[in-house]
XYZ file of C-alpha atoms in Angstrom:
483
model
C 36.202 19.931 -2.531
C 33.301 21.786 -3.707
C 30.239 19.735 -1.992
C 27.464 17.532 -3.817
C 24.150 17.833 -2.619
C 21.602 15.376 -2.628
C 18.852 16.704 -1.844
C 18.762 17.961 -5.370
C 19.852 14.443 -7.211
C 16.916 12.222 -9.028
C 17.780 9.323 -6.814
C 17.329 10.997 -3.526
C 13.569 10.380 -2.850
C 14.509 6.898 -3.399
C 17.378 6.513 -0.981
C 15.589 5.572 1.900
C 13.363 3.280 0.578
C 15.968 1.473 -0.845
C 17.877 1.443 2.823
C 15.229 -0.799 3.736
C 15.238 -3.120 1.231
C 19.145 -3.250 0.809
C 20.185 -3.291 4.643
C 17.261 -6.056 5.905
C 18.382 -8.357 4.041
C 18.618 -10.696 7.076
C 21.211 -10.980 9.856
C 24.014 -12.345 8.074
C 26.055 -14.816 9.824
C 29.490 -14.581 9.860
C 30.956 -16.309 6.510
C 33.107 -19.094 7.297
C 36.885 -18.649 6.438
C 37.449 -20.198 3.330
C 40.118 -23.323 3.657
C 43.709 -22.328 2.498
C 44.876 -24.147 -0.747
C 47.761 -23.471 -2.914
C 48.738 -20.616 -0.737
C 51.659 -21.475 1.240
C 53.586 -19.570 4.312
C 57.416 -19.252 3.977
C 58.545 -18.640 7.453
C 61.660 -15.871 7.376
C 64.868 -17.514 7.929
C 67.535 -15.795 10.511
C 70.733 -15.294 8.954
C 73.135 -18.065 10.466
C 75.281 -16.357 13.241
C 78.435 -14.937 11.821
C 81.380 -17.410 12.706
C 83.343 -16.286 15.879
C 86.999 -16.450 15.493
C 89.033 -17.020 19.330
C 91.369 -14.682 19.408
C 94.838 -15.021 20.236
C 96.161 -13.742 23.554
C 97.817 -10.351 23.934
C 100.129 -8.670 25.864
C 98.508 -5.225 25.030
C 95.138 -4.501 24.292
C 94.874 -3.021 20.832
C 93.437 0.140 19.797
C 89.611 -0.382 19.326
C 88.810 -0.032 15.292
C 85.404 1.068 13.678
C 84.024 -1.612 12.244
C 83.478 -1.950 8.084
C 80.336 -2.771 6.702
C 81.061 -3.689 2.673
C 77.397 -3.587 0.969
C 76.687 -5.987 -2.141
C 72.831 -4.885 -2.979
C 71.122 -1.755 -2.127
C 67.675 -0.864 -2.305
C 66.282 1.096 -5.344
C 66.164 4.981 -4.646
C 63.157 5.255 -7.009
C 60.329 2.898 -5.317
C 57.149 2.940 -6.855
C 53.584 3.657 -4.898
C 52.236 0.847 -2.986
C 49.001 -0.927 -0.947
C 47.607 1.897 0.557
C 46.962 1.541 4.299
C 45.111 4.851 6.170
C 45.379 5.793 10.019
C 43.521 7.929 11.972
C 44.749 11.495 12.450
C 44.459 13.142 15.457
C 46.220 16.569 14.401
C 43.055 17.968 13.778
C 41.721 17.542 17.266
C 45.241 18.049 18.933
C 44.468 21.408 20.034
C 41.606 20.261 22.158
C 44.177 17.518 23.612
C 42.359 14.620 22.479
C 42.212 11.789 20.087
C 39.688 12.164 17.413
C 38.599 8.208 17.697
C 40.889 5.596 16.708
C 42.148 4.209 19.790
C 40.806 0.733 20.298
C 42.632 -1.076 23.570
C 40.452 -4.230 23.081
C 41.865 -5.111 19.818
C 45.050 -3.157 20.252
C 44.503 -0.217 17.882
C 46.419 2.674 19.209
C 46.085 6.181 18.380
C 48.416 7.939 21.247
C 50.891 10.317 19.579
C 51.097 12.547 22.821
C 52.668 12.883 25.616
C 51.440 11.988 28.967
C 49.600 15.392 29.369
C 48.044 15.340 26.075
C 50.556 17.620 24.163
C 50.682 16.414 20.511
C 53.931 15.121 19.262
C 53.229 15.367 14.901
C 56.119 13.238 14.041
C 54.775 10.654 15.891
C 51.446 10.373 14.508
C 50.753 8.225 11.391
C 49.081 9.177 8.344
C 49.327 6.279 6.264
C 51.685 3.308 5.124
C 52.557 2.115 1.657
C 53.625 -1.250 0.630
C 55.414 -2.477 -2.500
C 57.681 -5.311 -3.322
C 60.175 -5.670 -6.834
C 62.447 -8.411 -7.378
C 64.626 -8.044 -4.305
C 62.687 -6.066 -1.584
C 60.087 -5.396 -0.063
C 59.801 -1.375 1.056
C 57.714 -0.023 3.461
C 56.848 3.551 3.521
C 55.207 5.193 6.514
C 53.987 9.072 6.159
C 53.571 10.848 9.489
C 51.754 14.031 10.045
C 55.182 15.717 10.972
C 58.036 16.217 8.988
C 61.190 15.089 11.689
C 61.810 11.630 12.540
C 64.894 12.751 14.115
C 62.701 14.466 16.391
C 64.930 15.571 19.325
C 62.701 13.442 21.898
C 64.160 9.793 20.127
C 61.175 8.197 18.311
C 61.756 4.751 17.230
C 59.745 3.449 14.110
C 59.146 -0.474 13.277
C 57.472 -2.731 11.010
C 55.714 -6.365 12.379
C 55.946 -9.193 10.288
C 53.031 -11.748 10.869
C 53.908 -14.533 9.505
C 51.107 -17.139 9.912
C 48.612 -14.218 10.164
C 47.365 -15.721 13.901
C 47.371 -11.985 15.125
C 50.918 -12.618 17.041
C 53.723 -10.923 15.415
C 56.398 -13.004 14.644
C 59.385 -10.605 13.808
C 59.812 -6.978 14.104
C 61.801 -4.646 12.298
C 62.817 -1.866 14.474
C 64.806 1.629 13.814
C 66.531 3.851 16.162
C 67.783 7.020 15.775
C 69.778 9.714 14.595
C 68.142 8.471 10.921
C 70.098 9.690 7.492
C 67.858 10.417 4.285
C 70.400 7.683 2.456
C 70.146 4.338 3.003
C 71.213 2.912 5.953
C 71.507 -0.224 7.555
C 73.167 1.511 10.708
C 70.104 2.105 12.911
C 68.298 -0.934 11.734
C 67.622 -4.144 14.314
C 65.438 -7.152 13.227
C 63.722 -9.345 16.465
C 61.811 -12.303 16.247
C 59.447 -13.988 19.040
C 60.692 -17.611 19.188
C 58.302 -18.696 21.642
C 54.359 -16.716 20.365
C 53.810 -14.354 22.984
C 54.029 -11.433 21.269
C 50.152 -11.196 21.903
C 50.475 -12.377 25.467
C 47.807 -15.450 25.979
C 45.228 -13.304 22.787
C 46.269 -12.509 19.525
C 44.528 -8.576 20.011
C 42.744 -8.141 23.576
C 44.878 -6.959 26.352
C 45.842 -9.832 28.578
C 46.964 -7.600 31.346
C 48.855 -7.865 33.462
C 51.219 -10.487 32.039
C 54.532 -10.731 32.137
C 56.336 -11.895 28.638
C 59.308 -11.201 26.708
C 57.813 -9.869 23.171
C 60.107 -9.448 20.666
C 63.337 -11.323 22.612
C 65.583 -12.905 20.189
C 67.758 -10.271 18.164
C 68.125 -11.189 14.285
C 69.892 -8.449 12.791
C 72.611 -5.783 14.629
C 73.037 -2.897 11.427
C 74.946 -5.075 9.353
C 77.615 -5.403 12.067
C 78.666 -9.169 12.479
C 75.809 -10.121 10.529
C 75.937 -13.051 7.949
C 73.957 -10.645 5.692
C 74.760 -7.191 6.222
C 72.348 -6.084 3.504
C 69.238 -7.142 5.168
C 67.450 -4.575 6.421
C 67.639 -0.648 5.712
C 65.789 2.506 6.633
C 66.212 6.283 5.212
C 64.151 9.290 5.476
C 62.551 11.481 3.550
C 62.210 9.731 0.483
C 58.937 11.719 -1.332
C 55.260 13.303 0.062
C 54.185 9.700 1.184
C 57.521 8.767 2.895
C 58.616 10.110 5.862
C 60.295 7.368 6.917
C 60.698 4.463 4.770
C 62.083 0.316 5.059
C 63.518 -2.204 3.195
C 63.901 -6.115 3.909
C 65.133 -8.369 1.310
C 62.460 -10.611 0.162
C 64.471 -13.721 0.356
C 64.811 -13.338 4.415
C 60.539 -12.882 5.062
C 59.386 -14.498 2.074
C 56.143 -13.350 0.433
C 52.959 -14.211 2.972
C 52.373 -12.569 5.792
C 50.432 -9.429 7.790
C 52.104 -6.117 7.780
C 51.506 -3.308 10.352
C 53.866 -0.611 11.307
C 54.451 1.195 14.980
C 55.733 4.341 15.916
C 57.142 4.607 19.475
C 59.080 7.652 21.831
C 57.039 6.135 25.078
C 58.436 2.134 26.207
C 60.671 1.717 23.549
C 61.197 -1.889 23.936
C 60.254 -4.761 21.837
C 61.068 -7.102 24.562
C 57.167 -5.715 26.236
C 55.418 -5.848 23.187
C 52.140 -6.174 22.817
C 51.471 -2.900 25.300
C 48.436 -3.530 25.973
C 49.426 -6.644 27.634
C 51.374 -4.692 30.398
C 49.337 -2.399 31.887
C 45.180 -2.199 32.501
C 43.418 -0.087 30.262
C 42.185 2.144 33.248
C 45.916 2.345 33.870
C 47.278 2.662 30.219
C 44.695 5.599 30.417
C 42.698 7.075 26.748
C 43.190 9.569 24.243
C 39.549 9.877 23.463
C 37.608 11.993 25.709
C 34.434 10.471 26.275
C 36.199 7.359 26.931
C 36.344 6.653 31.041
C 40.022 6.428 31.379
C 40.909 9.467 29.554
C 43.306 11.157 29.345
C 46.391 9.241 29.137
C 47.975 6.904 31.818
C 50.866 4.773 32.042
C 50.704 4.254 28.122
C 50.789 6.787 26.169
C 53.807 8.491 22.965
C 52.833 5.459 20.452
C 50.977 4.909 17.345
C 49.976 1.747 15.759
C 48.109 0.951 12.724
C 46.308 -2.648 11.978
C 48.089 -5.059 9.620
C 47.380 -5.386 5.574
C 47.429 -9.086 4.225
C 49.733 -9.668 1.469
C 50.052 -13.242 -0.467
C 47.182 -14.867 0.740
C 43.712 -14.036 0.672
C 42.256 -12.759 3.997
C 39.275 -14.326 5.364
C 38.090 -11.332 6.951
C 39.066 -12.691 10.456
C 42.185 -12.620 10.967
C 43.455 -10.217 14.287
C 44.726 -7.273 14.061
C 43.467 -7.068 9.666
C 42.786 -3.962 8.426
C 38.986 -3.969 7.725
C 39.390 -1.809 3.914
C 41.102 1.054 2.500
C 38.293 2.809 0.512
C 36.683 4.833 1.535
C 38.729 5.702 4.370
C 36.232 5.767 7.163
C 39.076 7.378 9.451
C 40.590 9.365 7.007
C 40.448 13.080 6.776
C 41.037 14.482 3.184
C 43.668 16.814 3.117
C 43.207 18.750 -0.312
C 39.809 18.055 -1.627
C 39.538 17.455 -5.380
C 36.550 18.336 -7.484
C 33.557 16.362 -7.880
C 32.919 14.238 -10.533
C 30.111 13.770 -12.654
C 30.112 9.635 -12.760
C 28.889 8.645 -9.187
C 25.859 11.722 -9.185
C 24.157 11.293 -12.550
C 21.849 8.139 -11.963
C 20.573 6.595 -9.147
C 23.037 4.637 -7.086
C 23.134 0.660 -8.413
C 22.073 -0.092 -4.003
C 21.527 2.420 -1.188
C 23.176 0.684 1.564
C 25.032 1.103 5.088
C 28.315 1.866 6.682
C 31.577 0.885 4.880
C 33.924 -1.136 6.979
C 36.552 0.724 9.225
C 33.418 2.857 10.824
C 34.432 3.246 14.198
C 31.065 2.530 16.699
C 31.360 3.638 20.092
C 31.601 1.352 23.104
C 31.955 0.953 26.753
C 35.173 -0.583 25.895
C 36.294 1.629 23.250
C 35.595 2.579 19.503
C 35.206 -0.989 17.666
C 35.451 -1.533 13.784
C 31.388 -2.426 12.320
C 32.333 -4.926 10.635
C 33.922 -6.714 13.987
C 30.868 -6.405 16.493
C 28.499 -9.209 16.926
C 24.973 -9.881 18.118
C 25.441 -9.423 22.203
C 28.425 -6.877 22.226
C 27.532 -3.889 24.082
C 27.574 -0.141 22.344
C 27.015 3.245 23.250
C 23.157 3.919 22.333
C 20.822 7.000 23.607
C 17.296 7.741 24.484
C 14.984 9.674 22.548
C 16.102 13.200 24.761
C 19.606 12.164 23.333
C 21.043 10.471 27.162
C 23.610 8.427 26.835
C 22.875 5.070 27.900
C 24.613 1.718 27.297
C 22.778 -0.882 25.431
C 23.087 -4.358 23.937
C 23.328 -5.618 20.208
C 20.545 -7.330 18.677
C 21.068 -7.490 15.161
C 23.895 -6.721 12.707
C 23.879 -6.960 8.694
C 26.624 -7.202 6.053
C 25.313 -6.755 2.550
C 27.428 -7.673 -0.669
C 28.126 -5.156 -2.904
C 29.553 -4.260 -6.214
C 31.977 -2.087 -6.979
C 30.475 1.901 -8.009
C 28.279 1.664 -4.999
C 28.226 5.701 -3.612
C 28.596 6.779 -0.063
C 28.078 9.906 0.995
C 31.046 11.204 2.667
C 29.900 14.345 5.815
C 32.194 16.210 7.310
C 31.342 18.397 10.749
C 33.186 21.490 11.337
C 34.712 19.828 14.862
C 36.467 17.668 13.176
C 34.287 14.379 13.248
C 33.391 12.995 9.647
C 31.392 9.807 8.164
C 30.819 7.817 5.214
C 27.172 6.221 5.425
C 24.871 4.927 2.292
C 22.667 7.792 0.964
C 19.517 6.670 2.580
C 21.180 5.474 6.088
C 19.024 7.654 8.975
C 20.118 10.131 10.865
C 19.162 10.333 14.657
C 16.859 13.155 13.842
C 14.962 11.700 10.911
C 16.498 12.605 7.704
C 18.669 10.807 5.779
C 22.530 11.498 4.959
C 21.226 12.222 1.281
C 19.034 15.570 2.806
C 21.999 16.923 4.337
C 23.876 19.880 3.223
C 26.470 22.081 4.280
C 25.290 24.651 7.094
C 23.102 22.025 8.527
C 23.255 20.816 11.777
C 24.486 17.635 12.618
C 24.974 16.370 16.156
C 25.513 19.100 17.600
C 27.763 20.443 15.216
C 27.521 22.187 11.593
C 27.816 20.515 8.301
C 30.679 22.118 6.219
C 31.355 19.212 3.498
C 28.622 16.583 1.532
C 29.966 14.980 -1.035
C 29.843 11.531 -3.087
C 32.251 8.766 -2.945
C 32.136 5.744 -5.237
C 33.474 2.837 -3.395
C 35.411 -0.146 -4.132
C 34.722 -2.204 -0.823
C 32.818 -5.551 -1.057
C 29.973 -4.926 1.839
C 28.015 -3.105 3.989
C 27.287 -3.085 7.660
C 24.889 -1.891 10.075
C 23.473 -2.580 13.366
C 21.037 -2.571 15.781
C 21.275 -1.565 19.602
C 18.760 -2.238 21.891
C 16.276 0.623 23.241
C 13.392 2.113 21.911
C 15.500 4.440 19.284
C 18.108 1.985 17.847
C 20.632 5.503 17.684
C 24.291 4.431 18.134
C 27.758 6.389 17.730
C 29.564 6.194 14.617
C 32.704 7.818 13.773
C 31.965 9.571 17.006
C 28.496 11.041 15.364
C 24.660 9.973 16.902
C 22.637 8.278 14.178
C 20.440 5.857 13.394
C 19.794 2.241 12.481
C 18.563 1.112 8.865
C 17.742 -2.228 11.139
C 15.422 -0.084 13.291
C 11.416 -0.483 12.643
């Protein structure tokens, strides 16, 4: 994309003025969740067992006969685009054998498509998932960064079902391969959790070490000896946005629920899920590689995305939610488009903070903005730029319309950020004076550009220390909270 810069727009001497206005508004108290009315659960039935005959006794065994699977409904081979769900990448940074950002143990976020030395495996890292329902099914389409899911190392791909959105996943629907780019029930398995420990004794945080049995109780075997042999099917290769693709009938999980989708060629087995309830994060080991336990450990050839609400309306704070889809704060563009005239022309209706999904660094890990609180500890620095940890004392979330602009940076390591126009950097400008072939943290700008956004709020916060600098998408800058 050809950049936009600011420094040249009408509205840029205002930006940072308006930062302070806009973004100390007050610390804003976490809203309370709203109570649930006319939206009602339907909990996913198992098909009934399918009806054992005895058999009668024989002399001779007889010859053992391939079982026949007759199909009534199949899914549609045209599905329309979906929900949009965005991953982080970590392609881009693969040479370097690390993780970009991403992978978030606390609240089980993991972004681990490599083996246990750090080589990257491309077919099992996640791009993005789709979601879309019509009067049967719902389909699921997952696009990885690769281009084989029959991969010769055996990677396993699943959806979770969260029923009662408490953050433990109730059933999971789990593929195996060799895959065919037809549909196929064939290497398809449904599991449920019967007794909620999924999650171990949290919805999200690692409880390790635990012991429980995940995903124990086996729903659906392919269509063979099933009650419903249509229930469940998986194909590859279905368009751009598809690499691998589901489809459940909507009868079986009903409409309400959280959605989140796995790939897996490390444990393999839904009877340990959550992973991070197995092993210590110093033991699971990190793909990031400022984090303390990098590089990887006992966990490591799995990707997992956080889970989209559909049929209810989220609160905001439910485990394991995606915090937004635009703009994607982890989201590399791959083709950039041109710029358009609408969100440059005037100035900007707020200048604000950081969308939600900004990743802020941690002792424990990157953490979502929008999920820290007032006492959490983050990554912060000293005026000479040391490292040193500090303690929250303020956060903000700021309402927004929709048409607010962020400007979206991009570094030429890799590392990228969407921040309001007059947010600070950690030298002293503002992310409206940048342009490319600056200097940013260390490294050089090579993309400024707007991005009108469709998210709700804002959010920023404040460290302790004299300079109020914290780590944001991986990149030093500053507070709009700091005086």
């Amino acid at each position: 994309m050809k950049s936009r810069t600011f420094g040249h727009l009408r509205w840029a001497a205002l930006a940072a003025g308006f930062a302070v206005l806009a973004c100390n508004l007050g610390t804003a108290a976490p809203p309370q969740p709203p109570p649930t009315g006319g939206q009602e659960s339907v909990t996913p039935q198992p098909p009934p067992a399918a009806q054992a005959n005895s058999p009668e006794p024989a002399t001779a065994a007889p010859p053992t006969a391939t079982a026949t699977i007759t199909h009534v409904l199949m899914p549609s081979d045209s599905v329309a685009s979906g929900k949009l769900i965005y991953d982080v990448e970590s392609r881009d940074t693969a040479s370097a054998k690390r993780a970009p950002y991403g992978d978030s143990y606390d609240i089980n976020r993991l972004e681990r498509p490599f083996l246990q030395d750090m080589t990257y495996v491309p077919d099992l890292d996640i791009s993005t998932f789709q979601v879309k329902q019509d009067d049967n099914w719902w389909y699921v389409s997952v696009e990885l960064a690769g281009k084989d899911p029959n991969n010769a190392m055996g990677i396993d791909y699943g959806v979770e079902l969260d029923i009662d959105h408490d953050g433990f996943g109730d059933y999971l629907v789990w593929a195996h391969p060799p895959y065919s780019s037809n549909w196929d029930t064939g290497p398809v398995r449904i599991f449920q959790d019967k007794n909620h420990d999924t999650g171990g004794r949290s919805a999200e945080k690692s409880d390790a070490p635990i012991t429980t049995d995940g995903y124990e109780a086996p729903v659906f075997n392919g269509g063979i000896g099933d009650a419903d042999p249509d229930l469940a099917w998986m194909r590859t290769g279905a368009g751009p946005h598809a690499t691998v693709q589901f489809a459940f009938k909507e009868s079986w999980s009903g409409s309400v629920f959280m959605l989140g989708v796995i790939s897996d060629a490390g444990l393999k087995d839904p009877k340990k899920m959550d992973y991070v309830d197995r092993f210590t994060a110093a033991d699971a080991g990190s793909p990031v590689r400022d984090n303390k336990n990098y590089p990887l450990g006992a966990l490591f050839a799995v990707d997992n995305v956080c889970r989209a609400a559909f049929g209810f309306n989220a609160t905001g704070y439910e485990p394991q939610l995606c915090p937004s889809t635009e703009p994607p704060a982890t989201k590399r563009p791959r083709t950039p488009s041109p710029p358009t005239e609408g969100p440059v022309l005037g100035p900007p209706p707020a200048v604000l903070c950081l969308p939600a999904g900004t990743l802020i660094g941690t002792p424990g890990g990157p953490r979502a903005v929008e999920q820290l609180r007032v006492g959490d500890a983050v990554w912060s620095a000293d005026s000479a730029g040391a490292k040193l940890q500090a303690t929250i004392l303020r956060v903000s979330r700021v309402a927004t319309e929709p048409g607010h602009v962020f400007v979206h940076v991009g570094l030429a390591d890799g590392r990228e950020i969407w921040a309001s126009p007059g947010h600070p950097t950690a030298d002293g400008r503002t992310f409206a004076q940048l342009e490319p072939g600056d200097f940013l943290d260390g490294a050089q700008v090579t993309l400024v550009e707007a991005q009108p956004s469709k998210q709700s709020a804002t959010y920023d916060v404040l460290p302790s220390g004299a300079t109020g600098f914290y780590w944001a998408n991986g990149i030093l800058i500053g507070s709009t909270l700091h005086q």
